Short mmCIF file of C-alpha atoms and ligand atoms in Angstrom, two decimals:
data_model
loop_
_atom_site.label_atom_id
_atom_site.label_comp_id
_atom_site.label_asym_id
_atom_site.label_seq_id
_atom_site.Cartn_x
_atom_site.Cartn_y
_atom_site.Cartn_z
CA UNK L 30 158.89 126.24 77.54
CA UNK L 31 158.99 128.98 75.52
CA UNK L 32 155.99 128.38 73.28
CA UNK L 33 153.15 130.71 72.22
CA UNK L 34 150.33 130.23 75.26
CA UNK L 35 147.44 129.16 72.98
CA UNK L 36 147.21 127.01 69.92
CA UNK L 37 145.69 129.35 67.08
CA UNK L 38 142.51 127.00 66.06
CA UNK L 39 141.03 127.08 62.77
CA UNK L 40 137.52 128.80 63.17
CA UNK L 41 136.60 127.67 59.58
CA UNK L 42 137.19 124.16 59.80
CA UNK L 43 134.22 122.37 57.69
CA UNK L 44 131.31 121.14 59.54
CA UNK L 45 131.04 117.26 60.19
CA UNK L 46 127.88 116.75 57.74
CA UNK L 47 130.82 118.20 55.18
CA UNK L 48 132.63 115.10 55.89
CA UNK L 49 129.76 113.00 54.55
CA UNK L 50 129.58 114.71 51.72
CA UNK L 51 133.07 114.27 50.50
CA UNK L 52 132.48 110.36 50.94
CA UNK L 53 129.12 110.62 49.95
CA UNK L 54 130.30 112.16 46.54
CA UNK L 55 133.48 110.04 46.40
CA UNK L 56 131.86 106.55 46.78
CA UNK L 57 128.97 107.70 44.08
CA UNK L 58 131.67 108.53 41.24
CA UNK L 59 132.59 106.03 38.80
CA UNK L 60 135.47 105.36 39.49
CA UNK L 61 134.84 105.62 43.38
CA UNK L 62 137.02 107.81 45.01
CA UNK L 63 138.54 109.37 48.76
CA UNK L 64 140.56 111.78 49.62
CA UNK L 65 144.00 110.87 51.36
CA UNK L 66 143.78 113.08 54.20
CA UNK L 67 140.69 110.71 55.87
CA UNK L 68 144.03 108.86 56.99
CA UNK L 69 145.15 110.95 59.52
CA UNK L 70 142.87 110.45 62.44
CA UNK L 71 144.48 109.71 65.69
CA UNK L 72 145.20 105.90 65.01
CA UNK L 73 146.01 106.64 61.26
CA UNK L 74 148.74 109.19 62.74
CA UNK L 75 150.64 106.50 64.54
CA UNK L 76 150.38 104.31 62.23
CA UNK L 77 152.21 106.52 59.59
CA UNK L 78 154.86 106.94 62.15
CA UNK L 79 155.21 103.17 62.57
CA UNK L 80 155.03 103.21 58.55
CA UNK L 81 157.94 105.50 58.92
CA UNK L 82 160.05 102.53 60.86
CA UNK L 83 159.53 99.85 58.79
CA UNK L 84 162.51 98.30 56.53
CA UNK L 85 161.00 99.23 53.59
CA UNK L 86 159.76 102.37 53.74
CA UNK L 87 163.52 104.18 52.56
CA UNK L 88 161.49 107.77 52.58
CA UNK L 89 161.84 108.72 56.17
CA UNK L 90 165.97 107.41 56.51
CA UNK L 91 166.77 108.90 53.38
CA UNK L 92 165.77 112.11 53.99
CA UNK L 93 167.56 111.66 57.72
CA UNK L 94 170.04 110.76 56.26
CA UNK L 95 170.00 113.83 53.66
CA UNK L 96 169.81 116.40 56.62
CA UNK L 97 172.63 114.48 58.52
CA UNK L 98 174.96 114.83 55.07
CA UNK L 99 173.54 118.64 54.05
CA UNK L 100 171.81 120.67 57.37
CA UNK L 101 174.66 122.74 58.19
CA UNK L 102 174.88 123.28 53.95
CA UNK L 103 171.50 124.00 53.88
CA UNK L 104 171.86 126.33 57.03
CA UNK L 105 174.15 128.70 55.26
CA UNK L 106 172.47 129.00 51.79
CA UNK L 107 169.04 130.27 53.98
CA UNK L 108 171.31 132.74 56.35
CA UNK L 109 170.53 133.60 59.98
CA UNK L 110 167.40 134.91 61.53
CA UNK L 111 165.03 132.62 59.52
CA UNK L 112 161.30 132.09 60.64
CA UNK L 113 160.23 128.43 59.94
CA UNK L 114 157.03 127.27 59.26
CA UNK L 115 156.59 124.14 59.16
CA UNK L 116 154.25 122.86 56.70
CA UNK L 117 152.40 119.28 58.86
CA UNK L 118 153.57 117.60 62.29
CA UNK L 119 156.59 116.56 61.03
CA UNK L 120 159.16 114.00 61.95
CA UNK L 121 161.05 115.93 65.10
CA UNK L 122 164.20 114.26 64.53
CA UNK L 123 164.17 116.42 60.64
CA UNK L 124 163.00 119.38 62.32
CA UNK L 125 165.58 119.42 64.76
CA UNK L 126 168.41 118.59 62.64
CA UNK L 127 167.68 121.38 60.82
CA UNK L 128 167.19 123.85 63.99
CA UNK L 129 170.40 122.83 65.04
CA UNK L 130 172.37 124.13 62.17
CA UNK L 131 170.34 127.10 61.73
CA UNK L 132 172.09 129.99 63.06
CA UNK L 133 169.72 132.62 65.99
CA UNK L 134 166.43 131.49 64.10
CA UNK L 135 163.56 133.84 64.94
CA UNK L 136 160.71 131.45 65.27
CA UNK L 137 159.15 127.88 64.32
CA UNK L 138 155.66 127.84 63.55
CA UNK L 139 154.40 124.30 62.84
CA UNK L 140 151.23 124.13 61.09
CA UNK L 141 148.51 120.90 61.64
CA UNK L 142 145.36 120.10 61.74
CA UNK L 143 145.88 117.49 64.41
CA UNK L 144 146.09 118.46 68.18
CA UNK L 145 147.78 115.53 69.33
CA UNK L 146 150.62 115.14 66.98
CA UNK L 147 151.06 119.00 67.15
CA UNK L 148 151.02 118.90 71.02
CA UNK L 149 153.74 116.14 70.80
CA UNK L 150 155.68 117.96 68.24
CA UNK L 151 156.15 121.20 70.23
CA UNK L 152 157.17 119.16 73.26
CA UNK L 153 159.61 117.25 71.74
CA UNK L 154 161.20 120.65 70.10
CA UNK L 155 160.85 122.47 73.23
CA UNK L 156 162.25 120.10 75.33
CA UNK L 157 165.40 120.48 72.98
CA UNK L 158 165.56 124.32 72.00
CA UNK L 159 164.24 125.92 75.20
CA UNK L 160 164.87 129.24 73.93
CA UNK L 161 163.18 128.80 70.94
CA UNK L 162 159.84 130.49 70.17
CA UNK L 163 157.53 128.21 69.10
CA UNK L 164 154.17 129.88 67.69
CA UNK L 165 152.05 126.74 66.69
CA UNK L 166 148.73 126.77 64.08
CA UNK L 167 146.41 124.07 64.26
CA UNK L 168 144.90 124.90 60.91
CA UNK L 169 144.65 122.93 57.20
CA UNK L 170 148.08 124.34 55.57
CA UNK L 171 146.35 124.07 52.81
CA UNK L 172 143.79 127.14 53.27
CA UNK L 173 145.93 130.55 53.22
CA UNK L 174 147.75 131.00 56.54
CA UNK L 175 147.48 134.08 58.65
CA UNK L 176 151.00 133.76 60.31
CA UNK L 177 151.47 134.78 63.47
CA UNK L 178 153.08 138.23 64.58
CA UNK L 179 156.82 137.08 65.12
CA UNK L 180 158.51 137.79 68.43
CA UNK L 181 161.34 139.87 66.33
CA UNK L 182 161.72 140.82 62.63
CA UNK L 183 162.77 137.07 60.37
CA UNK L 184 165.43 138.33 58.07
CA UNK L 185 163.49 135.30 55.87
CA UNK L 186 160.51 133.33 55.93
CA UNK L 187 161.57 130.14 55.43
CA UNK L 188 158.73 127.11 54.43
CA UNK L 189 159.69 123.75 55.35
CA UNK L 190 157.98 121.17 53.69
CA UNK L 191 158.94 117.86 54.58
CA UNK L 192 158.39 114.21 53.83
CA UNK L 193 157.54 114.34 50.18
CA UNK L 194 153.73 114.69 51.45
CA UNK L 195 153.94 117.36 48.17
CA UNK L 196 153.61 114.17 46.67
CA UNK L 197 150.31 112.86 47.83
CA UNK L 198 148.83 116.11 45.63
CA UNK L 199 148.36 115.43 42.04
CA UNK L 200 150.58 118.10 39.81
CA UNK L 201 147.80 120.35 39.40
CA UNK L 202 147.07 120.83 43.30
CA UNK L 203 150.65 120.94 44.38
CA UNK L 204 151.55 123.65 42.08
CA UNK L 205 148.49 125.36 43.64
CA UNK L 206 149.46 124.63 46.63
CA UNK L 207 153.36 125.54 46.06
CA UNK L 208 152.47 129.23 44.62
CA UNK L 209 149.89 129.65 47.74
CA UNK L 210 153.33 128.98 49.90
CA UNK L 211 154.99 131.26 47.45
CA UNK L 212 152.70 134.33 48.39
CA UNK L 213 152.72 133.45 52.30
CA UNK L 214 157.19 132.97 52.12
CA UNK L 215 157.39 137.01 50.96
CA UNK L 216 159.24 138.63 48.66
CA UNK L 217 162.95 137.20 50.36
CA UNK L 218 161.64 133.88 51.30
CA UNK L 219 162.31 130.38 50.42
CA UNK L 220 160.30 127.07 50.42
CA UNK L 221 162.12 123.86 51.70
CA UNK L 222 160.44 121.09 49.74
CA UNK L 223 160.84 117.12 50.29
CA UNK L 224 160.43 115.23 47.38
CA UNK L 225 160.86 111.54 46.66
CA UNK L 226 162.69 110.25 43.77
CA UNK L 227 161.59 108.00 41.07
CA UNK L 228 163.80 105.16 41.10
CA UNK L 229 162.86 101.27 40.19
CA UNK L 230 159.53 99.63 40.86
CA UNK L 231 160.43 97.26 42.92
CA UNK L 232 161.62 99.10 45.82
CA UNK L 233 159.07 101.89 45.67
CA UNK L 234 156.17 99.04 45.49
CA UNK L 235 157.88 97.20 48.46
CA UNK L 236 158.21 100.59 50.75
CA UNK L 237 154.01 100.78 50.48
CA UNK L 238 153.46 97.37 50.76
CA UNK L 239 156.07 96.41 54.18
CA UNK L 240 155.92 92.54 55.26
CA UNK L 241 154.65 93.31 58.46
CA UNK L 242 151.63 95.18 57.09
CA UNK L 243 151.56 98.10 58.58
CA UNK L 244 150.90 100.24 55.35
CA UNK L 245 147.98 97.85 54.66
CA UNK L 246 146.37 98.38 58.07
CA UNK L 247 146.65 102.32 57.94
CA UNK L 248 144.82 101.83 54.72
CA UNK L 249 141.74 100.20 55.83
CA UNK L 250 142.08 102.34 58.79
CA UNK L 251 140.34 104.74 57.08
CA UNK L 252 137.37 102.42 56.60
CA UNK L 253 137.39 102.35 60.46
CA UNK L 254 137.60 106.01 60.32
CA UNK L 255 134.22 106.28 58.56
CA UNK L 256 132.29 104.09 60.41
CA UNK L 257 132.60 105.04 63.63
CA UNK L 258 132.40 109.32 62.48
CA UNK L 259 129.89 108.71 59.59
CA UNK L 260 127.94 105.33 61.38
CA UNK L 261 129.06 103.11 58.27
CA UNK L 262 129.18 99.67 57.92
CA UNK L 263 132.20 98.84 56.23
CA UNK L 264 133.32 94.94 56.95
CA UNK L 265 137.03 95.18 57.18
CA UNK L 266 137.29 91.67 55.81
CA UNK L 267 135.51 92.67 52.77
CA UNK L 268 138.42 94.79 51.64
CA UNK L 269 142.00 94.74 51.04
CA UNK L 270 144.94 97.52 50.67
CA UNK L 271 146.53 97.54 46.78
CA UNK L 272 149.35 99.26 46.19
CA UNK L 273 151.07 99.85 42.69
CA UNK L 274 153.86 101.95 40.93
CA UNK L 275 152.46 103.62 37.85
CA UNK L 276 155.77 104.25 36.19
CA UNK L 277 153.94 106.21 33.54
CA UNK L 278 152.41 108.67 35.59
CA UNK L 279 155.31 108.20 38.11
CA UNK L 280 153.16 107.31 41.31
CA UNK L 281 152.31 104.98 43.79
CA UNK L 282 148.25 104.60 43.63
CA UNK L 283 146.85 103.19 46.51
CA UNK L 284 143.31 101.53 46.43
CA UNK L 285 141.22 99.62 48.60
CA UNK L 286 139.65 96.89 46.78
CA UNK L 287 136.33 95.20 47.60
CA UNK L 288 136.69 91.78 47.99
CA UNK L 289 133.44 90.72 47.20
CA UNK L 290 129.79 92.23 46.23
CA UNK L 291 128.51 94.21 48.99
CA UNK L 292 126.44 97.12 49.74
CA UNK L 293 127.72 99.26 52.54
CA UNK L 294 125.25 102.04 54.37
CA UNK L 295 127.00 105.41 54.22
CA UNK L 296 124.81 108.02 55.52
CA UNK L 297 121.17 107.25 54.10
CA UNK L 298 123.06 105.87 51.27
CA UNK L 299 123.38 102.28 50.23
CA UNK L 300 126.85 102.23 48.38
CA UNK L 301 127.05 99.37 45.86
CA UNK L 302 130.44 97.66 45.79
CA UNK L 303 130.97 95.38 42.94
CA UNK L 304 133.40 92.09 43.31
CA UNK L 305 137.34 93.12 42.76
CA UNK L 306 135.96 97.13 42.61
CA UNK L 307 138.79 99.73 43.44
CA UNK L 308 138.26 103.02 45.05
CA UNK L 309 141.35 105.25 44.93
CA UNK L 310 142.72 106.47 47.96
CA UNK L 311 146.09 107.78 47.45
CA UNK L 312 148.90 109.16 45.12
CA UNK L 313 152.11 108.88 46.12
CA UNK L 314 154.29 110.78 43.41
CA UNK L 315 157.87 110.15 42.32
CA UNK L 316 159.47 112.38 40.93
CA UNK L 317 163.33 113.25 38.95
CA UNK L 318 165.19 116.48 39.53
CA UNK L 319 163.34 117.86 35.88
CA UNK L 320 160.27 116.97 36.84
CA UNK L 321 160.32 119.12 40.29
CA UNK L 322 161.76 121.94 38.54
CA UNK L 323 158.93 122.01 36.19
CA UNK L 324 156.52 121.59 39.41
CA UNK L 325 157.98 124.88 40.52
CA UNK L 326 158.23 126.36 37.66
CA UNK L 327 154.27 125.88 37.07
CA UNK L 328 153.99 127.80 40.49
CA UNK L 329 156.19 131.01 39.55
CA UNK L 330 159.11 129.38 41.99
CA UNK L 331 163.13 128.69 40.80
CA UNK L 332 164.84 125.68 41.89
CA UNK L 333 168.20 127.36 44.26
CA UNK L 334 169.68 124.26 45.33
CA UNK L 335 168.74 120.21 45.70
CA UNK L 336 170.19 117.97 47.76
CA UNK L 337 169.88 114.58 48.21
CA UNK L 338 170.98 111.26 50.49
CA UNK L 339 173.86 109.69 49.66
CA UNK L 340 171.91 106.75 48.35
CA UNK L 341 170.54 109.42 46.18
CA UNK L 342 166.77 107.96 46.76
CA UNK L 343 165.61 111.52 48.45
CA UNK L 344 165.58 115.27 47.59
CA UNK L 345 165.45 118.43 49.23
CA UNK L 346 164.66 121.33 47.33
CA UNK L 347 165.15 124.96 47.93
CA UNK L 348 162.10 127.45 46.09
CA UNK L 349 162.39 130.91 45.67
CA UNK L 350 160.79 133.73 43.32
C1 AVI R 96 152.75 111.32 54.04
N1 AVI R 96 153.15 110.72 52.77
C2 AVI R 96 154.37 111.36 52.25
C3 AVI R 96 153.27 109.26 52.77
C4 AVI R 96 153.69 108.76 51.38
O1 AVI R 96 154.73 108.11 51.28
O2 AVI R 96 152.98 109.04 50.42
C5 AVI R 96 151.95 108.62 53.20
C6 AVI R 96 151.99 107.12 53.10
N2 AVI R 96 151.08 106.38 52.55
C7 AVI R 96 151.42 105.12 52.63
N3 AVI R 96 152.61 105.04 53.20
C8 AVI R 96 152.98 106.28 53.51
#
């Protein structure tokens, strides 16, 4: 296995009393508030891969499907001897499609935060690209990258973004986020964005809200989350998932809402919880073809190319300067 011998940690990852203040501040605003990367502890990781299975949830197949339809497309308009970074975990079977096509790439570096899903990622792609070099960073891609010293010069940096998790940033952060990318791609390379499409309410509302309810339960897993790392007292039958298309602001919102009056201990806090009170957890955003090009746009970045399933519910979009 041809993969870089150590895991590059991040040294500056926040302390764990940091944690409790990000709840601690988002459970004291009106109205209360949590960020949507408390999901992704270990359980809350395979959860969102079950999430990915489910019937409803189109995201995941469509773009498949997309890179089934476009990769070897896609692998001509971003040339040979590409470095790809790989912007989370990702779903191997996207990563690899896209390996496949791409002709004597130099390097993938996949970048998360989380050991385990990282760990499993690199197998999987090693097992299938043994010659590959694989130079992992187990670091928040959202803090400036150092990237790694390639093992030969990448005619292009290429950032691979996939999933429409672009989407779980409100406009303001993922345009800060895209022209961060922008700086760490160089002056020849591209970014590789996933984005979902807006499309009608009922099948976006029915893809976060899956009969079996296994969206629900990576929702309130979160609640879990925080009381065994922060000692809370959250009663998981006191709260329940919501999710709902916004089709003005063009974005799932995801709350969890308390079912009853309750005060939960948070720290040396007492949180008061009023009956039917929502605390926002999530935005999923939707978006049309315009509306990513102005994304881009806002971050100093040209939409090249878009492609999309042919159920046209998914888009891949290809950023440069
Ligand atoms: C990771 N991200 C793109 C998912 C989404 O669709 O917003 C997270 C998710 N939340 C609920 N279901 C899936």
């Amino acid at each position: 296995m041809n993969v870089q011998a150590y895991v590059v940690r991040d040294e500056q990852r926040p302390p764990d009393n940091v944690l409790l203040q990000v709840v601690q501040r988002g459970l004291r605003a009106q109205p209360k508030h949590l960020p949507s990367w408390l999901f992704y502890d270990e359980r809350g990781s395979a959860l969102f891969e079950q999430i990915c299975e489910q019937p409803e949830y189109y995201l995941t197949r469509a773009e498949i499907a997309l890179l089934k339809e476009h990769a070897g497309d896609i692998a001509q308009v971003l040339g040979p001897d590409v470095r790809l970074v790989e912007y989370g975990s990702g779903h191997a079977i996207k990563t690899r499609l896209l390996l496949e096509h791409l002709a004597t790439p130099v390097a993938w570096v996949p970048v998360e935060l989380s050991i385990e899903p990282l760990r499993l990622g690199m197998e999987r792609m090693a097992a299938h690209f043994p010659h590959l070099p694989i130079q992992p960073l187990a670091v928040d891609f959202t803090r400036p990258l150092r990237l790694p010293v390639p093992p030969r010069a990448p005619r292009r940096t290429v950032l691979y973004f996939p999933g429409s998790t672009i989407g779980n940033f409100e406009d303001r952060e993922a345009a800060q986020l895209l022209r961060k990318m922008r700086s760490e791609m160089g002056d020849n390379g591209g970014i590789l964005v996933g984005a979902d499409l807006k499309k009608d309410r009922a099948t976006i509302e029915a893809a976060y809200n899956d009969a079996a309810g296994v969206t629900a339960e990576f929702t309130l897993n979160l609640l879990v989350r925080l009381n065994r790392e922060l000692g809370c007292n959250f009663e998981l039958g006191g709260f329940r998932h919501r999710a709902r298309y916004n089709a003005m602001a063009g974005r799932i919102e995801t709350h969890i809402l308390s079912q009853r009056e309750q005060y939960v201990r948070v720290g040396r806090l007492q949180i008061p919880f009023r009956k039917d009170e929502a605390m926002l957890v999530e935005y999923s955003c939707k978006y049309s073809v315009a509306d990513f090009a102005a994304l881009a746009a806002a971050a100093g970045l040209a939409v090249q190319r878009v492609w999309f399933d042919p159920e046209r519910m998914f888009s891949l979009h290809y950023l440069t300067r």
